Amino acid sequence: TEVILQPEDARIGTLGEDFAFESLPGDIFQLGNMSYQIMKVETGKVYVTDAHGQPPNLPFWVGEAPGRSDELSLAVSDLRGQIDSLLDESHDTAVQWLLEHFSLSQEAAVQLVDYLAGAKAALGLVPTQRRLVFERFFDDAGDMHFVIHAPFGSRANRAWGLALRKRFCRKFNFELQAAALEDSLVLSLGPTHSFPLEEVANYLKSETARRILIQALLDAPMFGARWRWNATIALAVRRNRNGKRIPPQWQRSDAEDLVALVFPDPLACLENIPGEREIPDQPLVTQTVADCLTITMDIDGLERVLQRLEQGAITVECRDLTGPSP
């Protein structure tokens, strides 16, 4: 959705269509370092005027950015491992190695080494793809946060986090918050749940991770987004009617109606579904599940990580800290 500044009639940026649809004239939001007040919302366009610094809301976007490539993730891991070994000699040795091999400025090299040295001081090592760290700490509110430092990229980490979230949900019988980054995944739990950190490495098995992840992704926003995309390009959801483009929010509603018709389980009350949900043999459903597993996430990469954990090729160090590591 384009953002048009009035009275200049200048395009100044874009917003997520969901945020635009849920906004009303008079609302103030931030775009860049400026705040704008909405004058009018139309299909594909939001007309705004300068809010002159009034307190804004932050817009949200529904979607996932592309994850880091496997090659880049491996390079990041190798760089971490090299600096980890150099830090055993001295801080200056690591800085000098960066200056010689990567042509960094002195300031950038020092900042990078300081950051990784701080992580090593807190965790005892710098996490790599061969040496993971399970970290647990409590915040000021007493809530527990569990971090897996694993530089495998966000696609594999997103799969790991979503499947782990499902396993924790089944084990402790409560929903928790999870977030996946390029170099880590974070699970936020309440203060009443305790478990040995080393046990988490065995919560998922390579043989069953795919099945658990499929059940988990059916409740995730990615399924709805991928479903709508596939239904639209397959012409199962109309984009035009009577020569006019159908508004995005109506297309989204039509896509949800189509889910209810061919695969109602994701929208059904879970209390009425005994056991796991059966995935129907329907082309759009099959394609959407496959896209979630292999494009938004990386189930094959997760299975390889779990296999290496089971074989002992990846080691895990556990740390209980008083606060979050760098």
GROMACS .gro file of C-alpha atoms in nm:
model
  326
    1THR     CA    1   0.000   0.000   0.000
    2GLU     CA    2   0.152   0.331  -0.113
    3VAL     CA    3   0.174   0.630   0.122
    4ILE     CA    4   0.093   0.960  -0.052
    5LEU     CA    5   0.186   1.286   0.121
    6GLN     CA    6  -0.058   1.574   0.080
    7PRO     CA    7  -0.075   1.843  -0.049
    8GLU     CA    8   0.244   1.762  -0.243
    9ASP     CA    9   0.087   1.441  -0.378
   10ALA     CA   10   0.428   1.275  -0.334
   11ARG     CA   11   0.484   0.904  -0.275
   12ILE     CA   12   0.694   0.872   0.041
   13GLY     CA   13   0.688   0.499   0.115
   14THR     CA   14   0.476   0.189   0.160
   15LEU     CA   15   0.276   0.022   0.438
   16GLY     CA   16   0.159  -0.333   0.490
   17GLU     CA   17  -0.194  -0.373   0.356
   18ASP     CA   18  -0.314  -0.518   0.687
   19PHE     CA   19  -0.194  -0.211   0.877
   20ALA     CA   20  -0.352   0.018   0.617
   21PHE     CA   21  -0.683  -0.171   0.629
   22GLU     CA   22  -0.697  -0.155   1.009
   23SER     CA   23  -0.612   0.218   1.024
   24LEU     CA   24  -0.865   0.502   1.035
   25PRO     CA   25  -0.853   0.864   0.922
   26GLY     CA   26  -0.695   1.069   1.198
   27ASP     CA   27  -0.455   0.794   1.311
   28ILE     CA   28  -0.091   0.898   1.344
   29PHE     CA   29   0.192   0.660   1.255
   30GLN     CA   30   0.567   0.678   1.208
   31LEU     CA   31   0.741   0.623   0.876
   32GLY     CA   32   1.116   0.670   0.874
   33ASN     CA   33   1.192   0.946   1.125
   34MET     CA   34   0.870   1.142   1.064
   35SER     CA   35   0.517   1.109   1.195
   36TYR     CA   36   0.219   1.136   0.962
   37GLN     CA   37  -0.156   1.167   1.013
   38ILE     CA   38  -0.388   0.963   0.794
   39MET     CA   39  -0.637   1.167   0.592
   40LYS     CA   40  -0.795   0.896   0.378
   41VAL     CA   41  -0.750   0.524   0.312
   42GLU     CA   42  -0.822   0.387  -0.033
   43THR     CA   43  -0.745   0.058  -0.205
   44GLY     CA   44  -0.369   0.049  -0.248
   45LYS     CA   45  -0.315   0.405  -0.121
   46VAL     CA   46  -0.304   0.590   0.211
   47TYR     CA   47  -0.319   0.970   0.195
   48VAL     CA   48  -0.137   1.142   0.479
   49THR     CA   49  -0.028   1.483   0.599
   50ASP     CA   50   0.260   1.592   0.823
   51ALA     CA   51   0.166   1.529   1.187
   52HIS     CA   52   0.422   1.788   1.308
   53GLY     CA   53   0.579   1.560   1.565
   54GLN     CA   54   0.265   1.433   1.738
   55PRO     CA   55   0.314   1.100   1.920
   56PRO     CA   56   0.282   0.823   1.656
   57ASN     CA   57   0.209   0.452   1.650
   58LEU     CA   58   0.455   0.219   1.479
   59PRO     CA   59   0.322   0.039   1.171
   60PHE     CA   60   0.347  -0.338   1.140
   61TRP     CA   61   0.402  -0.559   0.841
   62VAL     CA   62   0.271  -0.914   0.807
   63GLY     CA   63   0.536  -1.112   0.625
   64GLU     CA   64   0.877  -1.270   0.651
   65ALA     CA   65   1.203  -1.135   0.511
   66PRO     CA   66   1.428  -1.375   0.317
   67GLY     CA   67   1.659  -1.572   0.542
   68ARG     CA   68   2.038  -1.575   0.524
   69SER     CA   69   2.187  -1.828   0.284
   70ASP     CA   70   2.350  -2.149   0.409
   71GLU     CA   71   2.683  -2.040   0.262
   72LEU     CA   72   2.680  -1.708   0.445
   73SER     CA   73   2.573  -1.876   0.770
   74LEU     CA   74   2.868  -2.116   0.742
   75ALA     CA   75   3.103  -1.824   0.675
   76VAL     CA   76   2.972  -1.641   0.983
   77SER     CA   77   3.025  -1.956   1.190
   78ASP     CA   78   3.381  -2.000   1.062
   79LEU     CA   79   3.464  -1.637   1.136
   80ARG     CA   80   3.329  -1.673   1.488
   81GLY     CA   81   3.535  -1.988   1.544
   82GLN     CA   82   3.854  -1.823   1.416
   83ILE     CA   83   3.813  -1.516   1.637
   84ASP     CA   84   3.729  -1.742   1.933
   85SER     CA   85   4.064  -1.918   1.899
   86LEU     CA   86   4.250  -1.590   1.846
   87LEU     CA   87   4.095  -1.443   2.161
   88ASP     CA   88   4.271  -1.720   2.355
   89GLU     CA   89   4.596  -1.547   2.257
   90SER     CA   90   4.497  -1.183   2.298
   91HIS     CA   91   4.246  -0.916   2.202
   92ASP     CA   92   4.504  -0.739   1.987
   93THR     CA   93   4.586  -1.058   1.796
   94ALA     CA   94   4.222  -1.095   1.689
   95VAL     CA   95   4.201  -0.728   1.587
   96GLN     CA   96   4.521  -0.752   1.383
   97TRP     CA   97   4.397  -1.067   1.206
   98LEU     CA   98   4.078  -0.888   1.100
   99LEU     CA   99   4.275  -0.590   0.972
  100GLU     CA  100   4.502  -0.812   0.762
  101HIS     CA  101   4.239  -1.047   0.617
  102PHE     CA  102   3.928  -0.829   0.574
  103SER     CA  103   4.060  -0.474   0.529
  104LEU     CA  104   3.836  -0.345   0.805
  105SER     CA  105   3.893  -0.009   0.964
  106GLN     CA  106   4.057  -0.009   1.305
  107GLU     CA  107   3.732   0.102   1.471
  108ALA     CA  108   3.522  -0.168   1.302
  109ALA     CA  109   3.770  -0.444   1.388
  110VAL     CA  110   3.784  -0.336   1.754
  111GLN     CA  111   3.404  -0.320   1.777
  112LEU     CA  112   3.367  -0.671   1.632
  113VAL     CA  113   3.628  -0.822   1.860
  114ASP     CA  114   3.484  -0.642   2.164
  115TYR     CA  115   3.140  -0.781   2.085
  116LEU     CA  116   3.259  -1.141   2.045
  117ALA     CA  117   3.493  -1.111   2.344
  118GLY     CA  118   3.195  -1.001   2.555
  119ALA     CA  119   2.998  -1.303   2.434
  120LYS     CA  120   3.288  -1.534   2.515
  121ALA     CA  121   3.326  -1.383   2.862
  122ALA     CA  122   2.956  -1.446   2.933
  123LEU     CA  123   2.919  -1.788   2.769
  124GLY     CA  124   3.269  -1.932   2.789
  125LEU     CA  125   3.292  -1.963   2.410
  126VAL     CA  126   3.168  -1.805   2.089
  127PRO     CA  127   2.886  -2.022   1.948
  128THR     CA  128   2.942  -2.178   1.605
  129GLN     CA  129   2.765  -2.439   1.395
  130ARG     CA  130   2.972  -2.708   1.569
  131ARG     CA  131   2.939  -2.576   1.924
  132LEU     CA  132   2.597  -2.452   2.028
  133VAL     CA  133   2.511  -2.278   2.353
  134PHE     CA  134   2.184  -2.315   2.544
  135GLU     CA  135   2.142  -2.005   2.757
  136ARG     CA  136   1.880  -1.937   3.025
  137PHE     CA  137   1.820  -1.617   3.217
  138PHE     CA  138   1.540  -1.439   3.404
  139ASP     CA  139   1.428  -1.086   3.326
  140ASP     CA  140   1.330  -0.814   3.575
  141ALA     CA  141   0.971  -0.944   3.582
  142GLY     CA  142   1.088  -1.291   3.682
  143ASP     CA  143   1.002  -1.452   3.348
  144MET     CA  144   1.241  -1.710   3.207
  145HIS     CA  145   1.395  -1.681   2.863
  146PHE     CA  146   1.565  -1.971   2.689
  147VAL     CA  147   1.807  -1.892   2.406
  148ILE     CA  148   1.967  -2.135   2.163
  149HIS     CA  149   2.273  -1.974   2.008
  150ALA     CA  150   2.286  -2.146   1.668
  151PRO     CA  151   2.419  -1.953   1.363
  152PHE     CA  152   2.233  -2.164   1.105
  153GLY     CA  153   2.028  -1.879   0.956
  154SER     CA  154   1.672  -1.774   1.028
  155ARG     CA  155   1.504  -2.032   0.802
  156ALA     CA  156   1.643  -2.332   0.991
  157ASN     CA  157   1.612  -2.152   1.324
  158ARG     CA  158   1.250  -2.059   1.249
  159ALA     CA  159   1.173  -2.426   1.188
  160TRP     CA  160   1.354  -2.528   1.505
  161GLY     CA  161   1.183  -2.261   1.714
  162LEU     CA  162   0.833  -2.338   1.583
  163ALA     CA  163   0.874  -2.714   1.636
  164LEU     CA  164   1.023  -2.659   1.984
  165ARG     CA  165   0.735  -2.427   2.069
  166LYS     CA  166   0.496  -2.710   1.981
  167ARG     CA  167   0.690  -2.957   2.197
  168PHE     CA  168   0.698  -2.717   2.492
  169CYS     CA  169   0.325  -2.657   2.447
  170ARG     CA  170   0.255  -3.030   2.466
  171LYS     CA  171   0.496  -3.089   2.753
  172PHE     CA  172   0.398  -2.797   2.979
  173ASN     CA  173   0.043  -2.743   2.842
  174PHE     CA  174   0.072  -2.369   2.778
  175GLU     CA  175   0.147  -2.138   2.487
  176LEU     CA  176   0.479  -1.955   2.484
  177GLN     CA  177   0.636  -1.684   2.272
  178ALA     CA  178   0.913  -1.774   2.029
  179ALA     CA  179   1.132  -1.569   1.797
  180ALA     CA  180   1.391  -1.681   1.543
  181LEU     CA  181   1.690  -1.476   1.431
  182GLU     CA  182   1.979  -1.552   1.198
  183ASP     CA  183   2.209  -1.661   1.483
  184SER     CA  184   1.971  -1.767   1.759
  185LEU     CA  185   1.620  -1.854   1.862
  186VAL     CA  186   1.447  -1.738   2.179
  187LEU     CA  187   1.168  -1.905   2.376
  188SER     CA  188   1.005  -1.695   2.649
  189LEU     CA  189   0.846  -1.893   2.932
  190GLY     CA  190   0.685  -1.809   3.262
  191PRO     CA  191   0.857  -1.824   3.602
  192THR     CA  192   0.688  -2.152   3.706
  193HIS     CA  193   0.842  -2.386   3.450
  194SER     CA  194   1.181  -2.538   3.516
  195PHE     CA  195   1.375  -2.803   3.327
  196PRO     CA  196   1.737  -2.913   3.284
  197LEU     CA  197   1.881  -2.723   2.990
  198GLU     CA  198   2.053  -3.027   2.841
  199GLU     CA  199   1.716  -3.201   2.802
  200VAL     CA  200   1.604  -2.960   2.530
  201ALA     CA  201   1.853  -3.109   2.283
  202ASN     CA  202   1.645  -3.428   2.298
  203TYR     CA  203   1.301  -3.269   2.270
  204LEU     CA  204   1.307  -3.310   1.891
  205LYS     CA  205   1.421  -3.608   1.687
  206SER     CA  206   1.520  -3.596   1.323
  207GLU     CA  207   1.268  -3.872   1.237
  208THR     CA  208   0.966  -3.688   1.382
  209ALA     CA  209   1.057  -3.319   1.348
  210ARG     CA  210   0.885  -3.281   1.010
  211ARG     CA  211   0.554  -3.418   1.139
  212ILE     CA  212   0.563  -3.195   1.447
  213LEU     CA  213   0.654  -2.889   1.239
  214ILE     CA  214   0.365  -2.946   0.998
  215GLN     CA  215   0.122  -2.949   1.290
  216ALA     CA  216   0.282  -2.633   1.430
  217LEU     CA  217   0.283  -2.431   1.107
  218LEU     CA  218  -0.092  -2.476   1.057
  219ASP     CA  219  -0.147  -2.226   1.340
  220ALA     CA  220   0.128  -1.985   1.231
  221PRO     CA  221   0.064  -1.669   1.025
  222MET     CA  222   0.293  -1.804   0.753
  223PHE     CA  223   0.034  -2.066   0.654
  224GLY     CA  224  -0.235  -1.806   0.588
  225ALA     CA  225   0.004  -1.582   0.394
  226ARG     CA  226   0.132  -1.869   0.178
  227TRP     CA  227  -0.219  -2.006   0.130
  228ARG     CA  228  -0.347  -1.672   0.003
  229TRP     CA  229  -0.052  -1.640  -0.236
  230ASN     CA  230  -0.101  -1.989  -0.381
  231ALA     CA  231  -0.478  -1.952  -0.406
  232THR     CA  232  -0.439  -1.621  -0.589
  233ILE     CA  233  -0.183  -1.736  -0.847
  234ALA     CA  234  -0.389  -2.053  -0.903
  235LEU     CA  235  -0.688  -1.826  -0.980
  236ALA     CA  236  -0.885  -1.994  -0.702
  237VAL     CA  237  -0.933  -1.646  -0.555
  238ARG     CA  238  -1.044  -1.376  -0.795
  239ARG     CA  239  -0.839  -1.058  -0.819
  240ASN     CA  240  -1.076  -0.867  -1.044
  241ARG     CA  241  -1.455  -0.840  -1.061
  242ASN     CA  242  -1.656  -0.644  -1.320
  243GLY     CA  243  -1.337  -0.493  -1.455
  244LYS     CA  244  -1.222  -0.360  -1.118
  245ARG     CA  245  -0.952  -0.490  -0.885
  246ILE     CA  246  -1.088  -0.657  -0.572
  247PRO     CA  247  -0.953  -0.486  -0.255
  248PRO     CA  248  -0.681  -0.686  -0.075
  249GLN     CA  249  -0.888  -0.728   0.241
  250TRP     CA  250  -1.168  -0.888   0.035
  251GLN     CA  251  -0.916  -1.120  -0.131
  252ARG     CA  252  -0.794  -1.220   0.213
  253SER     CA  253  -1.150  -1.294   0.322
  254ASP     CA  254  -1.211  -1.501   0.007
  255ALA     CA  255  -0.892  -1.697   0.074
  256GLU     CA  256  -1.006  -1.775   0.430
  257ASP     CA  257  -1.342  -1.892   0.295
  258LEU     CA  258  -1.155  -2.124   0.060
  259VAL     CA  259  -0.954  -2.269   0.351
  260ALA     CA  260  -1.278  -2.338   0.536
  261LEU     CA  261  -1.408  -2.521   0.229
  262VAL     CA  262  -1.114  -2.749   0.141
  263PHE     CA  263  -0.922  -2.769   0.473
  264PRO     CA  264  -1.131  -2.653   0.771
  265ASP     CA  265  -0.901  -2.791   1.043
  266PRO     CA  266  -0.671  -2.482   1.070
  267LEU     CA  267  -0.979  -2.270   1.148
  268ALA     CA  268  -1.153  -2.525   1.368
  269CYS     CA  269  -1.167  -2.526   1.747
  270LEU     CA  270  -0.883  -2.748   1.866
  271GLU     CA  271  -1.100  -2.882   2.147
  272ASN     CA  272  -1.307  -3.059   1.882
  273ILE     CA  273  -1.009  -3.216   1.703
  274PRO     CA  274  -0.881  -3.534   1.872
  275GLY     CA  275  -0.516  -3.606   1.804
  276GLU     CA  276  -0.324  -3.451   1.517
  277ARG     CA  277  -0.488  -3.280   1.222
  278GLU     CA  278  -0.495  -3.476   0.897
  279ILE     CA  279  -0.352  -3.297   0.594
  280PRO     CA  280  -0.586  -3.352   0.297
  281ASP     CA  281  -0.452  -3.461  -0.040
  282GLN     CA  282  -0.545  -3.133  -0.207
  283PRO     CA  283  -0.305  -2.951  -0.445
  284LEU     CA  284  -0.327  -2.606  -0.284
  285VAL     CA  285  -0.286  -2.748   0.067
  286THR     CA  286   0.008  -2.964  -0.040
  287GLN     CA  287   0.179  -2.669  -0.211
  288THR     CA  288   0.121  -2.434   0.083
  289VAL     CA  289   0.261  -2.680   0.338
  290ALA     CA  290   0.562  -2.746   0.113
  291ASP     CA  291   0.625  -2.371   0.071
  292CYS     CA  292   0.614  -2.316   0.447
  293LEU     CA  293   0.855  -2.606   0.506
  294THR     CA  294   1.108  -2.526   0.235
  295ILE     CA  295   1.081  -2.154   0.152
  296THR     CA  296   0.974  -1.972   0.468
  297MET     CA  297   1.156  -2.234   0.675
  298ASP     CA  298   1.421  -2.498   0.608
  299ILE     CA  299   1.303  -2.835   0.734
  300ASP     CA  300   1.584  -3.020   0.555
  301GLY     CA  301   1.842  -2.801   0.727
  302LEU     CA  302   1.675  -2.860   1.064
  303GLU     CA  303   1.676  -3.236   1.011
  304ARG     CA  304   2.049  -3.225   0.932
  305VAL     CA  305   2.115  -3.026   1.251
  306LEU     CA  306   1.915  -3.274   1.461
  307GLN     CA  307   2.095  -3.569   1.301
  308ARG     CA  308   2.433  -3.415   1.382
  309LEU     CA  309   2.317  -3.353   1.741
  310GLU     CA  310   2.214  -3.718   1.771
  311GLN     CA  311   2.547  -3.834   1.627
  312GLY     CA  312   2.750  -3.609   1.854
  313ALA     CA  313   2.894  -3.407   1.564
  314ILE     CA  314   2.747  -3.095   1.726
  315THR     CA  315   2.821  -3.030   2.093
  316VAL     CA  316   2.602  -2.830   2.329
  317GLU     CA  317   2.712  -2.615   2.622
  318CYS     CA  318   2.453  -2.505   2.880
  319ARG     CA  319   2.469  -2.176   3.068
  320ASP     CA  320   2.248  -2.029   3.341
  321LEU     CA  321   2.309  -1.654   3.358
  322THR     CA  322   2.186  -1.370   3.573
  323GLY     CA  323   2.113  -1.162   3.262
  324PRO     CA  324   2.122  -1.194   2.884
  325SER     CA  325   2.457  -1.240   2.719
  326PRO     CA  326   2.571  -0.991   2.452
   0.00000   0.00000   0.00000
